Amino acid sequence: MPAETRQQTAPVDADHPVAEVPVAPRDRGGAVEWTLFGLGMLSLVFANHKVTWDARRRYDALDQLLSGDGLSEDRYSLLGPLFATPMWLAGQVIGRPDVWLAYFNLVVFALALLALHLLLRGRVDAGLLRRFLLLLVVGSMIPAHISNFYAETFSAMTVGVGLIAAYLAATHPWWRRLGWAGLALGTANIAATLPALALTAADRAVRLRRLRYAVPVVTAVLLVLGEAWLRRGDPLDQGYTGERFDYPMALGVLAILFSFGKGLVWFTPGLFLPIRRRLRGLYDAGAVDLWGAYRSWLIYVGAMVAVYANWWAWSGDLYWGPRFFLLAVLPAALALAVWLTRPDARAWPNVMLLGVLSLSVWVAANSSVFESSGAPRCYDKANLQEDYCRFGVVESDLWYPLTDWPGNLAPGRYAQLAFFAVVWAWLAAPIVARLTRSATAWLRAHPVASPAQWRW
């Protein structure tokens, strides 16, 4: 039976109530949206791929190991970079392995999208799945994060896809075990996320009364300790000696959520859309607990916010956007896709939806077109003022092009902007139509008085 016509069946988690709800509207526009998806992936190929800053340190550590010079003592994990070994080997044959590794995170992201499609196809409403994947490409901050050899894309994709696999129901248990293995690997790649994995696994363990969910946490801890032991001779030496955890926690949380240059409210607005009731009927709960996976995504992201809030470098320094919280693009894209698939007829929810959609597409366009530009005021090496980029509106990576348009954009970048405008127009058209109908109905119910009715 097609996913669009299924009714929700018994859920996996006991706290997820059964409800008979209408099925989603008839699925339309599949060919158009898959075409936009393909063009969006093509645009990622033409991003400004490079190996710079901390990414260069990761590359040098991998290059040192694969060249036979032993393990680097650098603090950045090699777990994720090791998966780039085939690309490094190809670069050795053809030349410039660093150029090849600049595309590693794009490959990781593409494989993650393929995995999400294969895991959710037939288990989730076809329109919802398609828009979810489309929004990950053209409605998220992913373009700025697949263009460098940083760790966040690998961790976000292994953890994100791993949670979907972990919440499969009607399938072989080995898929779920592989999902939790992905969580352990992605978490160990960034040791600071260990508390996030622990909280996510603890939530699952309490709900199902199973102790086995401690296994991925223990596995991740052993990977982190083992790597430190091999590389630095001490399992407790993570290479971050002397790091300051003196940023006021409350201010850190507020900054991570609301600062104009790094805040999740601006960079992942879909994260704050409520979807629990709206999601019902859009997936087969007998095959996948999509709500459970979404909830675990939120727990993981929330725990990361709490962990990073106290660190002096909570902002990710001069990197574009809130790079530590890249995992948030998954629940944000899913939530927005849910609202686009099951819309609301009322005016104010549609106004909100139009705003969230517009901001999400602008985030993707900005991170694709302006990611390597940077606001001059806070990136001026002679007078570096990073807090302007973190907290200021005008200097924010997200907003400065609107007031200080870069004058050296190549024609290809304008073509990318035009593409994102087309994406926005396609996804926004039904919302605008509903708002137009609402406005027309309101005007009919509240006719304007004729001039003859006016008195002094």
XYZ file of C-alpha atoms in Angstrom:
456
model
C 0.000 0.000 0.000
C 1.447 3.425 -0.857
C 2.746 5.390 2.115
C 0.368 8.264 1.345
C -2.710 6.147 2.019
C -1.643 4.348 5.192
C -3.234 5.148 8.504
C -0.940 5.294 11.508
C -0.710 1.976 13.306
C 0.453 1.017 16.771
C 3.475 3.091 17.756
C 6.779 1.777 19.042
C 6.913 4.007 22.117
C 4.120 3.645 24.628
C 3.729 7.395 25.118
C 2.881 7.947 21.458
C -0.925 7.837 21.292
C -2.825 6.185 18.484
C -4.981 8.600 16.534
C -7.107 8.308 13.443
C -6.181 11.306 11.350
C -6.784 12.315 7.745
C -4.170 11.263 5.241
C -1.963 13.883 3.645
C -3.214 15.842 0.648
C -2.733 14.148 -2.695
C 0.959 14.170 -3.617
C 1.754 16.467 -6.524
C 4.835 18.042 -8.009
C 7.127 15.055 -7.569
C 8.973 15.506 -10.858
C 9.522 19.209 -10.221
C 10.806 18.688 -6.692
C 13.150 15.878 -7.657
C 14.498 18.113 -10.430
C 15.077 20.923 -7.930
C 16.769 18.397 -5.634
C 19.115 17.322 -8.434
C 19.966 20.904 -9.339
C 20.574 21.680 -5.674
C 23.029 18.798 -5.368
C 24.757 19.989 -8.537
C 25.107 23.465 -7.043
C 26.908 21.946 -4.038
C 29.573 20.625 -6.392
C 30.359 24.224 -7.360
C 30.676 25.452 -3.764
C 33.978 26.975 -2.702
C 35.619 23.689 -1.696
C 38.867 24.039 0.251
C 40.983 22.636 3.087
C 41.698 25.539 5.428
C 42.057 26.460 9.106
C 41.313 23.498 11.414
C 40.521 21.350 8.382
C 44.172 21.626 7.352
C 45.209 20.157 10.712
C 42.875 17.212 10.172
C 44.254 16.721 6.684
C 47.864 16.911 7.897
C 47.168 14.294 10.598
C 45.626 11.931 8.047
C 48.384 12.591 5.537
C 51.034 11.886 8.190
C 49.424 8.558 9.090
C 48.802 7.346 5.546
C 52.264 8.448 4.423
C 53.777 6.112 7.001
C 55.024 8.785 9.400
C 52.969 7.604 12.348
C 50.161 9.074 14.372
C 49.904 12.797 14.921
C 49.427 14.039 18.472
C 47.018 16.722 17.281
C 43.803 17.012 19.287
C 41.354 16.533 16.409
C 40.001 13.010 16.018
C 41.099 10.835 13.119
C 38.012 8.603 13.236
C 36.079 10.598 10.635
C 39.051 11.535 8.434
C 40.048 7.850 8.176
C 36.955 7.303 6.016
C 38.502 9.719 3.510
C 41.359 7.282 2.883
C 40.068 6.198 -0.581
C 39.966 9.839 -1.697
C 43.467 10.422 -0.301
C 44.728 7.385 -2.236
C 43.058 8.651 -5.414
C 44.761 11.981 -4.866
C 48.117 10.241 -4.550
C 47.617 8.691 -7.979
C 46.161 11.718 -9.765
C 47.748 14.486 -7.700
C 46.740 17.042 -5.038
C 45.071 14.797 -2.425
C 44.072 17.887 -0.420
C 41.913 19.010 -3.353
C 40.193 15.643 -3.370
C 39.585 15.716 0.375
C 37.960 19.131 0.038
C 35.013 17.191 -1.461
C 34.910 14.525 1.253
C 32.044 16.075 3.211
C 30.002 16.477 0.041
C 30.372 12.732 -0.554
C 29.408 12.039 3.073
C 26.324 14.228 2.729
C 25.280 12.618 -0.572
C 25.621 9.124 0.929
C 23.596 10.231 3.963
C 20.784 11.467 1.721
C 20.824 8.167 -0.165
C 20.688 6.261 3.128
C 17.776 8.379 4.385
C 15.881 7.746 1.159
C 16.436 3.993 1.300
C 15.567 3.759 5.004
C 12.397 5.855 4.789
C 11.059 4.991 1.328
C 7.796 3.108 1.642
C 7.664 3.840 5.363
C 7.006 7.583 5.129
C 4.622 9.633 2.995
C 6.338 10.059 -0.381
C 5.775 13.814 -0.525
C 7.084 14.289 3.006
C 10.234 12.286 2.276
C 10.886 14.146 -0.955
C 10.490 17.584 0.633
C 12.593 16.542 3.614
C 15.496 15.620 1.335
C 14.955 18.704 -0.827
C 15.010 21.043 2.168
C 18.200 19.490 3.493
C 19.845 20.644 0.261
C 18.114 23.957 -0.494
C 16.681 24.947 2.898
C 19.491 24.409 5.381
C 22.991 25.638 6.202
C 24.583 22.490 4.778
C 26.255 24.223 1.754
C 28.700 26.037 4.051
C 29.611 22.814 5.832
C 30.258 20.432 2.951
C 32.846 22.765 1.426
C 35.658 22.125 3.926
C 37.316 19.124 5.593
C 35.805 19.735 9.034
C 34.406 17.096 11.405
C 30.823 18.306 11.838
C 29.338 16.945 8.609
C 30.594 13.407 9.228
C 29.327 13.410 12.821
C 25.978 15.022 11.998
C 25.253 12.584 9.171
C 26.334 9.407 10.984
C 24.396 10.391 14.109
C 21.375 11.642 12.157
C 21.071 8.661 9.820
C 21.986 6.329 12.661
C 18.997 7.470 14.682
C 16.652 6.784 11.765
C 18.059 3.266 11.436
C 17.841 2.787 15.209
C 14.116 3.542 15.126
C 13.212 1.144 12.337
C 10.600 -1.323 13.541
C 9.571 -3.914 10.954
C 13.047 -4.920 9.826
C 16.019 -7.014 10.849
C 17.499 -5.975 14.223
C 20.941 -5.654 12.637
C 19.806 -2.437 10.946
C 19.010 -0.953 14.332
C 22.348 -2.128 15.714
C 24.136 -0.512 12.788
C 22.215 2.667 13.553
C 23.493 2.756 17.121
C 26.989 1.934 15.856
C 26.743 4.993 13.621
C 25.774 7.083 16.632
C 28.773 5.796 18.577
C 31.162 6.495 15.697
C 29.819 9.969 14.947
C 29.889 10.891 18.609
C 33.435 9.632 19.147
C 34.528 11.767 16.190
C 33.674 14.830 18.334
C 34.300 13.840 21.951
C 32.381 16.824 23.337
C 29.142 15.217 22.137
C 29.479 12.202 24.461
C 26.965 13.676 26.951
C 24.498 14.130 24.068
C 24.763 10.446 23.152
C 24.472 9.437 26.809
C 21.281 11.460 27.272
C 19.775 10.189 24.007
C 20.529 6.559 24.870
C 19.287 7.028 28.442
C 15.981 8.383 27.160
C 15.581 5.324 24.937
C 16.600 2.944 27.727
C 14.105 4.407 30.201
C 11.268 4.302 27.690
C 11.854 0.677 26.703
C 13.257 -0.540 30.058
C 16.347 -1.937 28.315
C 19.905 -1.682 29.644
C 21.450 -2.536 26.278
C 21.292 1.104 25.182
C 24.340 1.718 27.368
C 26.404 -0.229 24.799
C 26.756 2.576 22.205
C 27.720 5.029 24.961
C 30.387 2.687 26.310
C 31.601 2.044 22.742
C 31.946 5.756 22.020
C 33.791 6.358 25.294
C 36.208 3.501 24.545
C 36.849 4.869 21.046
C 37.636 8.315 22.458
C 39.887 6.961 25.216
C 41.585 4.470 22.921
C 42.428 7.085 20.301
C 43.852 9.420 22.938
C 45.963 6.583 24.331
C 47.345 5.662 20.909
C 48.067 9.227 19.838
C 49.091 10.960 23.065
C 49.973 8.117 25.437
C 47.258 8.999 27.944
C 43.582 8.015 27.524
C 42.513 11.098 29.483
C 44.581 13.527 27.392
C 42.137 14.769 24.771
C 44.476 17.508 23.578
C 42.347 20.314 24.972
C 44.496 21.108 28.010
C 44.056 24.708 29.095
C 40.689 25.198 27.372
C 38.454 27.619 29.261
C 34.941 26.672 30.325
C 34.206 30.037 31.869
C 31.488 31.427 29.620
C 28.321 32.054 31.677
C 26.090 29.086 30.944
C 22.815 31.006 30.738
C 24.343 33.565 28.394
C 25.854 30.763 26.315
C 22.473 29.090 25.871
C 20.869 32.408 24.916
C 23.682 33.150 22.464
C 23.514 29.712 20.829
C 19.764 30.051 20.413
C 19.237 33.734 19.623
C 22.448 35.560 18.623
C 22.085 37.075 15.163
C 25.361 35.654 13.895
C 25.169 32.132 15.333
C 21.665 31.589 16.733
C 19.746 28.440 15.872
C 16.517 30.464 15.719
C 17.867 32.207 12.616
C 19.934 29.437 11.040
C 17.572 26.483 11.683
C 14.139 28.089 12.142
C 12.283 24.871 11.334
C 13.721 23.404 14.538
C 11.147 25.388 16.514
C 8.043 24.288 14.595
C 5.701 21.988 16.567
C 4.969 18.825 14.599
C 3.830 15.995 16.889
C 0.123 16.116 16.039
C 0.762 17.200 12.443
C 3.121 14.273 11.854
C 0.497 11.624 12.605
C -0.667 9.749 9.554
C 2.381 10.756 7.509
C 4.351 7.604 8.306
C 3.779 3.949 9.048
C 4.536 3.605 12.759
C 4.596 -0.153 12.339
C 7.663 0.237 10.142
C 9.515 3.218 11.602
C 9.035 5.331 14.701
C 9.644 8.648 12.939
C 8.420 10.669 15.900
C 10.827 8.815 18.183
C 13.766 9.503 15.850
C 12.790 13.182 15.616
C 12.513 13.395 19.383
C 15.974 11.851 19.792
C 17.407 14.348 17.303
C 16.036 17.137 19.497
C 17.432 15.570 22.683
C 20.863 15.197 21.099
C 20.884 18.801 19.846
C 19.571 20.118 23.157
C 22.300 18.295 25.076
C 24.919 19.719 22.721
C 23.631 23.234 23.413
C 24.038 22.619 27.148
C 27.559 21.200 26.690
C 28.887 23.959 24.439
C 27.212 26.871 26.242
C 29.900 26.983 28.938
C 32.842 26.816 26.508
C 34.585 30.045 25.526
C 34.479 28.980 21.838
C 30.765 28.104 21.759
C 30.399 30.111 18.535
C 32.798 28.064 16.420
C 34.950 31.174 15.971
C 34.895 32.691 12.476
C 33.331 29.694 10.750
C 30.077 30.438 8.918
C 27.070 29.881 11.163
C 26.623 27.612 14.220
C 28.853 24.814 12.936
C 28.832 22.725 16.115
C 25.083 22.207 15.780
C 24.915 21.012 12.179
C 22.814 18.013 13.289
C 19.972 20.497 13.853
C 19.417 20.729 10.086
C 17.803 17.266 10.148
C 14.934 17.940 12.594
C 14.579 21.474 11.172
C 14.160 20.191 7.600
C 11.795 17.414 8.679
C 9.591 19.797 10.654
C 9.343 22.257 7.769
C 8.622 19.402 5.347
C 5.815 18.207 7.631
C 4.197 21.658 7.621
C 4.521 21.904 3.835
C 3.015 18.430 3.405
C 0.170 18.898 5.875
C -0.631 22.621 5.791
C -2.959 24.673 7.934
C -5.906 26.565 6.445
C -5.729 29.389 9.005
C -4.026 32.661 8.145
C -1.561 33.123 11.002
C -0.014 29.630 10.791
C 0.533 30.255 7.088
C 2.168 33.606 7.788
C 4.502 31.826 10.224
C 5.160 29.027 7.726
C 5.978 31.482 4.956
C 8.442 33.235 7.256
C 10.164 29.997 8.288
C 10.358 28.789 4.692
C 11.734 32.111 3.440
C 14.376 32.234 6.152
C 15.377 28.591 5.596
C 15.880 29.058 1.863
C 17.797 32.289 2.497
C 20.077 30.419 4.926
C 20.882 27.888 2.186
C 21.358 30.564 -0.462
C 23.535 32.671 1.820
C 25.689 29.751 2.942
C 26.167 28.727 -0.679
C 26.797 32.115 -2.290
C 28.291 34.304 0.456
C 29.959 31.726 2.735
C 33.509 32.753 1.753
C 32.874 36.505 1.677
C 32.515 37.565 5.314
C 31.510 40.891 6.786
C 34.525 43.218 6.420
C 34.132 44.790 9.860
C 34.678 41.659 11.916
C 36.968 39.781 9.531
C 39.452 42.631 9.145
C 42.721 41.043 10.287
C 44.144 44.407 11.298
C 41.201 45.098 13.609
C 39.510 41.781 14.341
C 36.182 42.257 16.113
C 34.601 38.807 16.131
C 31.771 39.670 18.506
C 30.242 41.855 15.806
C 29.822 38.707 13.697
C 28.470 36.737 16.637
C 25.943 39.209 17.963
C 25.500 42.052 15.485
C 22.698 42.177 12.947
C 24.489 44.123 10.224
C 27.714 42.117 10.562
C 26.064 38.700 10.863
C 27.029 36.248 8.130
C 23.328 35.816 7.522
C 22.370 39.454 7.111
C 25.319 41.559 6.014
C 24.842 40.958 2.242
C 21.506 42.765 2.495
C 23.236 45.975 3.622
C 26.740 45.557 2.163
C 26.337 43.597 -1.050
C 29.666 42.127 -2.233
C 30.642 43.784 -5.485
C 32.754 40.916 -6.819
C 30.172 38.135 -7.169
C 30.756 35.933 -10.188
C 27.907 35.354 -12.681
C 27.647 31.777 -11.452
C 26.784 33.007 -7.965
C 23.945 35.102 -9.370
C 22.730 31.974 -11.159
C 22.723 30.168 -7.806
C 20.699 32.972 -6.245
C 18.211 32.711 -9.106
C 17.946 28.966 -8.503
C 17.162 29.468 -4.818
C 14.559 32.078 -5.774
C 12.872 29.489 -8.006
C 12.928 26.936 -5.175
C 11.368 29.448 -2.811
C 8.675 30.388 -5.349
C 7.743 26.737 -5.908
C 7.477 25.864 -2.222
C 5.883 29.168 -1.220
C 3.215 29.248 -3.961
C 0.673 27.054 -2.074
C 1.208 29.083 1.101
C 0.672 32.366 -0.732
C -2.450 30.897 -2.355
C -3.873 29.956 1.045
C -3.091 33.400 2.425
C -4.772 34.987 -0.574
C -7.894 32.905 -0.005
C -7.878 33.814 3.691
C -7.528 37.526 2.881
C -10.295 37.335 0.295
C -12.636 35.589 2.740
C -11.866 38.170 5.432
C -12.560 41.067 3.070
C -15.877 39.514 2.051
C -16.848 39.140 5.705
C -15.708 42.684 6.496
C -16.648 44.826 3.488
C -15.196 48.303 3.343
C -17.784 51.011 3.991
C -18.764 53.108 0.984
C -17.767 56.825 0.986
C -21.414 57.793 1.550
C -21.333 56.062 4.965
C -18.465 58.180 6.299
C -19.260 61.110 8.608
C -17.132 63.745 10.279
